[in-house]
Amino acid sequence: MIRVVVVDDEALVRTGFTHILNAAQGIEVVAAVSGGQAVRAVGDLRPDVVLLDIRMPDVDGLTVLGELRRRPDPPVVAMLTTFDTDEYVATALRSGAAGFLLKDTDPEQLPLLVAALADGDTVLSAAVTRTVVDGYLDSGAAEPAAARLTARLTGRERSVLLLMAEGLANSDIGDRLHLSVGTVKGHVSTVFGKLEVSSRVQAALIAERAGLLRPARNGDGP
């Protein structure tokens, strides 16, 4: 059973997410609270996943994220927002958030995304991947260094990297490449090691810096 805490300042959002997730097999919302109650609720209930509003009037979501990440055994935290161009996205992911979800996510997809988070995936919708990468462009490896890092990858590992950069979860990458989820996880771990990064967002930045994503995005590819 995946235990979830939903943190949002709007009661309607908390109620909606709770109903959707509790209706899904294998997921239980153990608390739905506002920002000021979040840290205590997580400490008391020890959930697997926290869905955390990035903007709240009582306590800022980034502040809550920082407090949760400092805990000895922090839960997986995904940030919630209404807009796919939120300027706090990159900051939240640098601070340890494992994903970024729009509040209007398809209800049928929401339980799948929560399950992916609990399984260790980074969840980024395709609509926000570009925003996230842009937020990292002022930091990280320069182009020559990125090219040297990606040169370490095998052809299969490069394929996995490109699909990670598109925001695909391990199961979707497996479907695309006809691989098991376990095999994909192994490739992801190897890619992280070779690129000297610790998250999919950082890996996507390296791919961007190395020029691996430009043909597809600029329409220059076949």
mmCIF file of C-alpha atoms in Angstrom:
data_model
loop_
_atom_site.group_PDB
_atom_site.id
_atom_site.type_symbol
_atom_site.label_atom_id
_atom_site.label_comp_id
_atom_site.label_asym_id
_atom_site.label_seq_id
_atom_site.Cartn_x
_atom_site.Cartn_y
_atom_site.Cartn_z
ATOM 1 C CA MET A 1 0.000 0.000 0.000
ATOM 2 C CA ILE A 2 1.414 3.390 -1.043
ATOM 3 C CA ARG A 3 0.768 5.924 1.717
ATOM 4 C CA VAL A 4 0.271 9.493 0.477
ATOM 5 C CA VAL A 5 -0.002 12.896 2.120
ATOM 6 C CA VAL A 6 -1.589 15.661 0.030
ATOM 7 C CA VAL A 7 -0.542 19.213 0.949
ATOM 8 C CA ASP A 8 -2.460 22.113 -0.585
ATOM 9 C CA ASP A 9 -3.986 25.338 0.683
ATOM 10 C CA GLU A 10 -7.234 24.728 -1.245
ATOM 11 C CA ALA A 11 -9.687 22.316 0.382
ATOM 12 C CA LEU A 12 -11.227 21.509 -3.003
ATOM 13 C CA VAL A 13 -7.880 20.355 -4.388
ATOM 14 C CA ARG A 14 -7.164 18.265 -1.298
ATOM 15 C CA THR A 15 -10.591 16.636 -1.501
ATOM 16 C CA GLY A 16 -10.314 15.944 -5.216
ATOM 17 C CA PHE A 17 -6.893 14.343 -4.995
ATOM 18 C CA THR A 18 -7.972 12.310 -1.985
ATOM 19 C CA HIS A 19 -11.036 10.871 -3.747
ATOM 20 C CA ILE A 20 -9.093 10.045 -6.904
ATOM 21 C CA LEU A 21 -6.206 8.335 -5.119
ATOM 22 C CA ASN A 22 -8.281 6.464 -2.542
ATOM 23 C CA ALA A 23 -10.319 4.991 -5.389
ATOM 24 C CA ALA A 24 -7.168 3.479 -6.881
ATOM 25 C CA GLN A 25 -5.959 0.050 -5.866
ATOM 26 C CA GLY A 26 -2.878 0.047 -3.666
ATOM 27 C CA ILE A 27 -2.941 3.741 -2.697
ATOM 28 C CA GLU A 28 -4.159 5.345 0.521
ATOM 29 C CA VAL A 29 -4.232 9.064 1.319
ATOM 30 C CA VAL A 30 -3.381 9.106 5.013
ATOM 31 C CA ALA A 31 -3.686 12.897 5.376
ATOM 32 C CA ALA A 32 -4.747 15.920 3.329
ATOM 33 C CA VAL A 33 -3.528 19.113 4.982
ATOM 34 C CA SER A 34 -2.510 22.730 4.441
ATOM 35 C CA GLY A 35 1.112 23.848 4.364
ATOM 36 C CA GLY A 36 1.328 24.733 8.031
ATOM 37 C CA GLN A 37 0.370 21.184 9.006
ATOM 38 C CA ALA A 38 2.560 19.393 6.470
ATOM 39 C CA VAL A 39 5.790 18.769 8.374
ATOM 40 C CA ARG A 40 4.000 17.470 11.471
ATOM 41 C CA ALA A 41 1.682 15.249 9.406
ATOM 42 C CA VAL A 42 4.618 13.707 7.569
ATOM 43 C CA GLY A 43 6.499 13.180 10.831
ATOM 44 C CA ASP A 44 3.529 11.494 12.471
ATOM 45 C CA LEU A 45 2.324 9.400 9.536
ATOM 46 C CA ARG A 46 5.559 8.656 7.628
ATOM 47 C CA PRO A 47 4.041 8.495 4.112
ATOM 48 C CA ASP A 48 5.802 7.095 1.064
ATOM 49 C CA VAL A 49 4.829 10.002 -1.193
ATOM 50 C CA VAL A 50 3.973 13.643 -0.519
ATOM 51 C CA LEU A 51 2.146 15.742 -3.114
ATOM 52 C CA LEU A 52 3.077 19.295 -2.151
ATOM 53 C CA ASP A 53 1.632 22.545 -3.505
ATOM 54 C CA ILE A 54 4.506 24.742 -4.642
ATOM 55 C CA ARG A 55 2.679 27.999 -3.784
ATOM 56 C CA MET A 56 0.751 28.348 -0.527
ATOM 57 C CA PRO A 57 -0.151 31.477 1.469
ATOM 58 C CA ASP A 58 0.584 30.124 4.939
ATOM 59 C CA VAL A 59 3.868 28.279 4.336
ATOM 60 C CA ASP A 60 5.750 28.318 1.039
ATOM 61 C CA GLY A 61 6.003 24.902 -0.613
ATOM 62 C CA LEU A 62 9.752 25.232 -1.117
ATOM 63 C CA THR A 63 10.175 25.850 2.608
ATOM 64 C CA VAL A 64 8.190 22.721 3.420
ATOM 65 C CA LEU A 65 10.207 20.754 0.868
ATOM 66 C CA GLY A 66 13.454 21.861 2.498
ATOM 67 C CA GLU A 67 12.253 20.765 5.939
ATOM 68 C CA LEU A 68 11.081 17.396 4.643
ATOM 69 C CA ARG A 69 14.327 16.742 2.792
ATOM 70 C CA ARG A 70 16.303 17.346 5.970
ATOM 71 C CA ARG A 71 14.533 14.490 7.729
ATOM 72 C CA PRO A 72 16.601 11.299 8.289
ATOM 73 C CA ASP A 73 14.340 9.218 6.049
ATOM 74 C CA PRO A 74 12.510 11.716 3.822
ATOM 75 C CA PRO A 75 9.493 10.731 1.733
ATOM 76 C CA VAL A 76 9.343 11.122 -2.013
ATOM 77 C CA VAL A 77 8.026 14.623 -2.714
ATOM 78 C CA ALA A 78 6.363 15.810 -5.932
ATOM 79 C CA MET A 79 5.407 19.448 -6.346
ATOM 80 C CA LEU A 80 1.915 20.501 -7.434
ATOM 81 C CA THR A 81 1.100 23.635 -9.395
ATOM 82 C CA THR A 82 -1.472 25.071 -11.765
ATOM 83 C CA PHE A 83 0.955 26.325 -14.379
ATOM 84 C CA ASP A 84 3.515 24.499 -16.510
ATOM 85 C CA THR A 85 5.763 27.585 -16.581
ATOM 86 C CA ASP A 86 6.147 28.001 -12.826
ATOM 87 C CA GLU A 87 9.480 29.714 -12.200
ATOM 88 C CA TYR A 88 9.966 27.665 -9.041
ATOM 89 C CA VAL A 89 10.074 24.338 -10.886
ATOM 90 C CA ALA A 90 13.850 24.129 -11.347
ATOM 91 C CA THR A 91 14.469 25.385 -7.808
ATOM 92 C CA ALA A 92 12.189 22.710 -6.372
ATOM 93 C CA LEU A 93 13.913 19.944 -8.316
ATOM 94 C CA ARG A 94 17.345 21.181 -7.309
ATOM 95 C CA SER A 95 16.109 21.064 -3.719
ATOM 96 C CA GLY A 96 15.265 17.393 -3.952
ATOM 97 C CA ALA A 97 11.734 17.183 -5.355
ATOM 98 C CA ALA A 98 11.193 13.956 -7.290
ATOM 99 C CA GLY A 99 8.642 15.343 -9.710
ATOM 100 C CA PHE A 100 6.377 18.101 -10.839
ATOM 101 C CA LEU A 101 2.659 17.589 -11.449
ATOM 102 C CA LEU A 102 0.031 19.926 -12.809
ATOM 103 C CA LYS A 103 -3.108 20.124 -10.701
ATOM 104 C CA ASP A 104 -5.202 19.413 -13.802
ATOM 105 C CA THR A 105 -3.422 16.095 -14.416
ATOM 106 C CA ASP A 106 -5.756 13.533 -15.969
ATOM 107 C CA PRO A 107 -7.475 11.742 -13.045
ATOM 108 C CA GLU A 108 -6.820 8.387 -14.696
ATOM 109 C CA GLN A 109 -3.098 9.164 -14.844
ATOM 110 C CA LEU A 110 -2.719 10.483 -11.301
ATOM 111 C CA PRO A 111 -2.572 7.073 -9.528
ATOM 112 C CA LEU A 112 -0.082 5.827 -12.125
ATOM 113 C CA LEU A 113 2.144 8.843 -11.521
ATOM 114 C CA VAL A 114 1.995 8.360 -7.751
ATOM 115 C CA ALA A 115 2.916 4.700 -8.194
ATOM 116 C CA ALA A 116 5.847 5.740 -10.400
ATOM 117 C CA LEU A 117 7.033 8.173 -7.711
ATOM 118 C CA ALA A 118 6.826 5.467 -5.057
ATOM 119 C CA ASP A 119 8.838 3.204 -7.359
ATOM 120 C CA GLY A 120 11.676 5.732 -7.547
ATOM 121 C CA ASP A 121 10.877 7.387 -10.868
ATOM 122 C CA THR A 122 11.127 11.113 -11.450
ATOM 123 C CA VAL A 123 7.761 12.298 -12.765
ATOM 124 C CA LEU A 124 7.812 15.203 -15.199
ATOM 125 C CA SER A 125 5.063 15.690 -17.742
ATOM 126 C CA ALA A 126 6.278 16.337 -21.275
ATOM 127 C CA ALA A 127 4.704 19.798 -21.039
ATOM 128 C CA VAL A 128 7.095 20.891 -18.305
ATOM 129 C CA THR A 129 10.314 19.117 -19.302
ATOM 130 C CA ARG A 130 11.401 22.049 -21.460
ATOM 131 C CA THR A 131 10.734 24.485 -18.604
ATOM 132 C CA VAL A 132 12.784 22.374 -16.223
ATOM 133 C CA VAL A 133 15.756 22.107 -18.568
ATOM 134 C CA ASP A 134 15.646 25.849 -19.245
ATOM 135 C CA GLY A 135 15.775 26.453 -15.512
ATOM 136 C CA TYR A 136 19.065 24.590 -15.343
ATOM 137 C CA LEU A 137 20.782 26.275 -18.277
ATOM 138 C CA ASP A 138 22.614 28.765 -16.093
ATOM 139 C CA SER A 139 24.377 26.010 -14.164
ATOM 140 C CA GLY A 140 25.932 22.609 -14.695
ATOM 141 C CA ALA A 141 28.343 21.302 -17.292
ATOM 142 C CA ALA A 142 29.417 23.415 -20.262
ATOM 143 C CA GLU A 143 28.943 21.971 -23.748
ATOM 144 C CA PRO A 144 32.428 20.425 -24.183
ATOM 145 C CA ALA A 145 32.256 18.770 -20.766
ATOM 146 C CA ALA A 146 28.732 17.499 -21.459
ATOM 147 C CA ALA A 147 29.843 16.043 -24.778
ATOM 148 C CA ARG A 148 32.692 14.190 -23.060
ATOM 149 C CA LEU A 149 30.300 12.770 -20.497
ATOM 150 C CA THR A 150 27.739 11.549 -23.028
ATOM 151 C CA ALA A 151 30.529 9.992 -25.115
ATOM 152 C CA ARG A 152 30.856 7.441 -22.301
ATOM 153 C CA LEU A 153 27.392 6.061 -23.006
ATOM 154 C CA THR A 154 26.613 3.021 -25.108
ATOM 155 C CA GLY A 155 23.981 3.305 -27.827
ATOM 156 C CA ARG A 156 21.353 1.730 -25.581
ATOM 157 C CA GLU A 157 22.219 4.011 -22.671
ATOM 158 C CA ARG A 158 21.956 7.031 -24.949
ATOM 159 C CA SER A 159 18.494 5.895 -26.049
ATOM 160 C CA VAL A 160 17.454 5.599 -22.407
ATOM 161 C CA LEU A 161 18.860 9.078 -21.705
ATOM 162 C CA LEU A 162 16.892 10.645 -24.550
ATOM 163 C CA LEU A 163 13.656 9.073 -23.359
ATOM 164 C CA MET A 164 14.359 10.196 -19.792
ATOM 165 C CA ALA A 165 14.830 13.717 -21.140
ATOM 166 C CA GLU A 166 11.371 13.493 -22.713
ATOM 167 C CA GLY A 167 9.937 12.926 -19.235
ATOM 168 C CA LEU A 168 9.115 9.230 -19.678
ATOM 169 C CA ALA A 169 8.884 6.944 -16.648
ATOM 170 C CA ASN A 170 10.794 3.646 -16.525
ATOM 171 C CA SER A 171 7.770 1.624 -17.603
ATOM 172 C CA ASP A 172 7.227 3.837 -20.666
ATOM 173 C CA ILE A 173 10.907 3.662 -21.577
ATOM 174 C CA GLY A 174 10.670 -0.107 -21.329
ATOM 175 C CA ASP A 175 7.687 -0.140 -23.675
ATOM 176 C CA ARG A 176 9.504 2.032 -26.219
ATOM 177 C CA LEU A 177 12.706 0.001 -26.150
ATOM 178 C CA HIS A 178 11.106 -3.418 -25.520
ATOM 179 C CA LEU A 179 12.935 -3.825 -22.213
ATOM 180 C CA SER A 180 11.806 -4.909 -18.766
ATOM 181 C CA VAL A 181 11.415 -2.250 -16.082
ATOM 182 C CA GLY A 182 14.264 -3.859 -14.141
ATOM 183 C CA THR A 183 16.568 -3.588 -17.149
ATOM 184 C CA VAL A 184 15.591 0.046 -17.650
ATOM 185 C CA LYS A 185 16.363 0.792 -14.001
ATOM 186 C CA GLY A 186 19.778 -0.744 -14.471
ATOM 187 C CA HIS A 187 20.443 1.432 -17.511
ATOM 188 C CA VAL A 188 19.215 4.547 -15.690
ATOM 189 C CA SER A 189 21.590 3.851 -12.799
ATOM 190 C CA THR A 190 24.483 3.351 -15.220
ATOM 191 C CA VAL A 191 23.635 6.556 -17.076
ATOM 192 C CA PHE A 192 23.619 8.488 -13.796
ATOM 193 C CA GLY A 193 27.029 7.065 -12.928
ATOM 194 C CA LYS A 194 28.608 7.814 -16.288
ATOM 195 C CA LEU A 195 27.174 11.331 -16.427
ATOM 196 C CA GLU A 196 28.089 11.968 -12.777
ATOM 197 C CA VAL A 197 24.575 13.122 -11.871
ATOM 198 C CA SER A 198 21.981 12.076 -9.317
ATOM 199 C CA SER A 199 18.663 12.940 -10.994
ATOM 200 C CA ARG A 200 16.851 12.709 -14.312
ATOM 201 C CA VAL A 201 16.670 16.473 -14.528
ATOM 202 C CA GLN A 202 20.439 16.774 -14.306
ATOM 203 C CA ALA A 203 20.781 14.006 -16.890
ATOM 204 C CA ALA A 204 18.409 15.880 -19.215
ATOM 205 C CA LEU A 205 20.533 18.993 -18.818
ATOM 206 C CA ILE A 206 23.667 17.082 -19.794
ATOM 207 C CA ALA A 207 21.857 15.737 -22.861
ATOM 208 C CA GLU A 208 20.767 19.278 -23.762
ATOM 209 C CA ARG A 209 24.246 20.690 -23.254
ATOM 210 C CA ALA A 210 25.741 17.938 -25.403
ATOM 211 C CA GLY A 211 23.343 18.787 -28.235
ATOM 212 C CA LEU A 212 21.527 15.446 -28.133
ATOM 213 C CA LEU A 213 18.058 17.003 -27.870
ATOM 214 C CA ARG A 214 18.373 19.795 -30.394
ATOM 215 C CA PRO A 215 17.583 17.947 -33.658
ATOM 216 C CA ALA A 216 14.247 16.679 -32.345
ATOM 217 C CA ARG A 217 13.289 20.015 -30.806
ATOM 218 C CA ASN A 218 14.340 22.217 -33.707
ATOM 219 C CA GLY A 219 12.901 19.960 -36.351
ATOM 220 C CA ASP A 220 16.312 19.329 -37.920
ATOM 221 C CA GLY A 221 16.202 15.580 -37.520
ATOM 222 C CA PRO A 222 14.848 13.032 -39.993
#
